Amino acid sequence: MAGSGRLALRTLPGSGWVRGSGSALLSRLKDAAVVRPGFLSKDEEETLSRELEPVLRRRRYEYDHWDAFCGATIAGLSLLSPSVMRLVHTQEPGQWLELLLEPGSLYILRDSARYDFSHEILRDEESFFGERRVPRGRRISVICRSVPEGVGPGRLPPAC
């Protein structure tokens, strides 16, 4: 689907990029949790990684991260290593999604997928997408967040 101009969402367990605890959940969140594999070419991914590397070396690197309230949409570019992102509903833990994030892929979380689900990148020893083992190496994620509704230029919250 790369280069088709359409966001790719596959819902068949083990055969695409998004899988979940049930077809009703997958249907409900089909536009709220999206993965577009091949968003960046291998050359684009390598160029971006080379540009980011000096900046990352100059900063203290945190092992964890925290999310600030910054609007209803998060978009992330996954670089270097494949990974699996798990989303678990905060009120109903039996409802979950997993996103397969290949290097160069774009993922988008919005609305319910952004606010009603916790999200984590699985550690190497837990990194499976269905029955498929997804070995984890070093990963860089470039995250873009939308501005909260009603917040205009010059009045952004400090964390944005």
Tab-separated table of C-alpha atoms in Angstrom:
chain	number	residue	atom	x	y	z
A	1	MET	CA	0.000	0.000	0.000
A	2	ALA	CA	2.998	2.287	0.221
A	3	GLY	CA	2.683	5.177	-2.147
A	4	SER	CA	-1.028	4.607	-2.761
A	5	GLY	CA	-1.983	7.810	-0.927
A	6	ARG	CA	-4.358	5.871	1.355
A	7	LEU	CA	-3.806	4.947	4.961
A	8	ALA	CA	-3.467	1.200	5.357
A	9	LEU	CA	-5.418	-0.657	8.026
A	10	ARG	CA	-5.517	-4.415	8.095
A	11	THR	CA	-7.739	-6.168	10.596
A	12	LEU	CA	-7.071	-9.855	10.030
A	13	PRO	CA	-5.125	-11.183	13.040
A	14	GLY	CA	-1.512	-11.907	12.193
A	15	SER	CA	-1.741	-10.834	8.565
A	16	GLY	CA	-1.567	-7.045	8.717
A	17	TRP	CA	-0.460	-4.166	10.897
A	18	VAL	CA	-3.321	-3.835	13.409
A	19	ARG	CA	-4.847	-6.694	15.403
A	20	GLY	CA	-7.158	-6.667	18.373
A	21	SER	CA	-9.286	-8.437	20.929
A	22	GLY	CA	-12.337	-8.559	18.683
A	23	SER	CA	-13.858	-7.522	15.387
A	24	ALA	CA	-16.245	-5.013	17.022
A	25	LEU	CA	-13.320	-3.158	18.622
A	26	LEU	CA	-11.327	-3.223	15.380
A	27	SER	CA	-14.311	-1.857	13.492
A	28	ARG	CA	-14.973	0.863	16.083
A	29	LEU	CA	-11.339	2.024	16.085
A	30	LYS	CA	-10.550	1.555	12.382
A	31	ASP	CA	-10.067	5.293	11.903
A	32	ALA	CA	-8.646	5.984	15.386
A	33	ALA	CA	-5.631	3.616	15.304
A	34	VAL	CA	-3.971	3.539	11.911
A	35	VAL	CA	-0.636	2.195	10.671
A	36	ARG	CA	0.817	3.108	7.299
A	37	PRO	CA	3.809	0.886	6.545
A	38	GLY	CA	6.409	2.192	4.122
A	39	PHE	CA	5.553	5.829	4.824
A	40	LEU	CA	9.282	6.552	4.568
A	41	SER	CA	11.562	4.814	2.096
A	42	LYS	CA	14.658	3.076	3.493
A	43	ASP	CA	16.805	5.978	2.227
A	44	GLU	CA	14.507	8.577	3.852
A	45	GLU	CA	14.564	6.658	7.123
A	46	GLU	CA	18.374	6.442	7.090
A	47	THR	CA	18.712	10.167	6.289
A	48	LEU	CA	16.344	11.158	9.106
A	49	SER	CA	18.119	8.834	11.549
A	50	ARG	CA	21.513	10.375	10.655
A	51	GLU	CA	20.078	13.866	11.200
A	52	LEU	CA	18.599	12.934	14.588
A	53	GLU	CA	21.599	11.049	15.947
A	54	PRO	CA	23.766	14.089	16.880
A	55	VAL	CA	20.813	15.770	18.626
A	56	LEU	CA	20.000	12.637	20.620
A	57	ARG	CA	23.633	12.223	21.716
A	58	ARG	CA	23.684	15.783	23.129
A	59	ARG	CA	20.589	15.254	25.288
A	60	ARG	CA	20.084	13.214	28.396
A	61	TYR	CA	18.156	10.240	27.196
A	62	GLU	CA	15.268	9.148	29.389
A	63	TYR	CA	14.398	5.465	29.689
A	64	ASP	CA	10.721	6.288	30.077
A	65	HIS	CA	8.597	9.076	28.737
A	66	TRP	CA	5.504	10.912	29.831
A	67	ASP	CA	2.611	12.229	27.822
A	68	ALA	CA	1.311	15.758	28.093
A	69	PHE	CA	-2.172	16.759	27.062
A	70	CYS	CA	-1.656	18.067	23.567
A	71	GLY	CA	-4.810	17.466	21.570
A	72	ALA	CA	-6.708	14.518	20.210
A	73	THR	CA	-4.159	13.206	17.673
A	74	ILE	CA	-0.664	11.738	17.921
A	75	ALA	CA	1.320	10.721	14.838
A	76	GLY	CA	4.622	8.886	15.082
A	77	LEU	CA	7.335	7.834	12.657
A	78	SER	CA	9.071	4.596	13.642
A	79	LEU	CA	12.759	4.371	12.814
A	80	LEU	CA	15.529	1.756	13.043
A	81	SER	CA	13.912	-1.298	14.662
A	82	PRO	CA	10.529	-2.968	14.210
A	83	SER	CA	8.354	-2.950	17.323
A	84	VAL	CA	4.903	-3.787	18.607
A	85	MET	CA	2.746	-1.137	20.273
A	86	ARG	CA	0.062	-2.457	22.609
A	87	LEU	CA	-3.011	-0.390	23.505
A	88	VAL	CA	-5.174	-1.597	26.415
A	89	HIS	CA	-8.503	-0.001	27.333
A	90	THR	CA	-8.101	1.711	30.697
A	91	GLN	CA	-11.568	0.683	31.963
A	92	GLU	CA	-11.911	-2.688	30.181
A	93	PRO	CA	-8.481	-4.424	30.049
A	94	GLY	CA	-9.917	-7.253	27.936
A	95	GLN	CA	-10.162	-4.788	25.042
A	96	TRP	CA	-6.817	-4.305	23.327
A	97	LEU	CA	-5.105	-3.502	20.065
A	98	GLU	CA	-1.604	-4.251	18.853
A	99	LEU	CA	0.107	-2.265	16.116
A	100	LEU	CA	3.026	-3.675	14.146
A	101	LEU	CA	5.439	-0.793	13.590
A	102	GLU	CA	8.029	-1.568	10.938
A	103	PRO	CA	10.924	0.847	10.377
A	104	GLY	CA	9.718	3.727	8.203
A	105	SER	CA	6.069	3.282	9.199
A	106	LEU	CA	3.708	6.015	10.354
A	107	TYR	CA	1.163	5.407	13.097
A	108	ILE	CA	-1.715	7.658	14.078
A	109	LEU	CA	-3.698	7.486	17.325
A	110	ARG	CA	-6.688	9.757	17.709
A	111	ASP	CA	-9.771	10.275	19.836
A	112	SER	CA	-10.718	7.070	21.696
A	113	ALA	CA	-7.457	5.278	20.812
A	114	ARG	CA	-5.573	8.292	22.210
A	115	TYR	CA	-7.556	8.871	25.414
A	116	ASP	CA	-9.255	5.614	26.408
A	117	PHE	CA	-6.302	3.255	25.941
A	118	SER	CA	-2.908	3.032	27.583
A	119	HIS	CA	-0.111	2.492	25.111
A	120	GLU	CA	3.308	0.892	25.342
A	121	ILE	CA	6.054	-0.443	23.114
A	122	LEU	CA	6.665	-4.060	24.068
A	123	ARG	CA	10.087	-5.020	25.440
A	124	ASP	CA	12.164	-7.349	23.296
A	125	GLU	CA	11.284	-10.457	25.312
A	126	GLU	CA	7.528	-9.685	24.983
A	127	SER	CA	7.668	-8.497	21.381
A	128	PHE	CA	5.233	-10.690	19.440
A	129	PHE	CA	2.569	-9.730	16.911
A	130	GLY	CA	0.187	-12.649	17.185
A	131	GLU	CA	2.432	-15.700	16.808
A	132	ARG	CA	5.120	-13.725	14.964
A	133	ARG	CA	8.248	-12.843	16.953
A	134	VAL	CA	9.275	-9.205	16.342
A	135	PRO	CA	12.862	-8.807	17.600
A	136	ARG	CA	13.450	-5.341	19.081
A	137	GLY	CA	16.620	-3.367	18.696
A	138	ARG	CA	17.329	0.320	19.174
A	139	ARG	CA	14.322	2.365	18.161
A	140	ILE	CA	13.743	6.049	17.468
A	141	SER	CA	10.239	7.457	17.304
A	142	VAL	CA	9.499	10.955	16.037
A	143	ILE	CA	6.200	12.062	17.592
A	144	CYS	CA	3.956	14.887	16.414
A	145	ARG	CA	0.957	15.964	18.464
A	146	SER	CA	-1.993	18.138	17.571
A	147	VAL	CA	-2.666	21.303	19.529
A	148	PRO	CA	-5.651	21.072	21.906
A	149	GLU	CA	-8.875	22.573	20.602
A	150	GLY	CA	-9.291	26.204	21.583
A	151	VAL	CA	-5.564	26.844	22.045
A	152	GLY	CA	-4.264	29.405	19.591
A	153	PRO	CA	-0.786	30.523	18.467
A	154	GLY	CA	1.236	32.129	21.228
A	155	ARG	CA	-0.866	30.470	23.954
A	156	LEU	CA	0.411	26.882	23.807
A	157	PRO	CA	0.668	24.961	27.058
A	158	PRO	CA	4.342	24.654	28.139
A	159	ALA	CA	4.442	20.859	27.558
A	160	CYS	CA	3.414	21.139	23.907
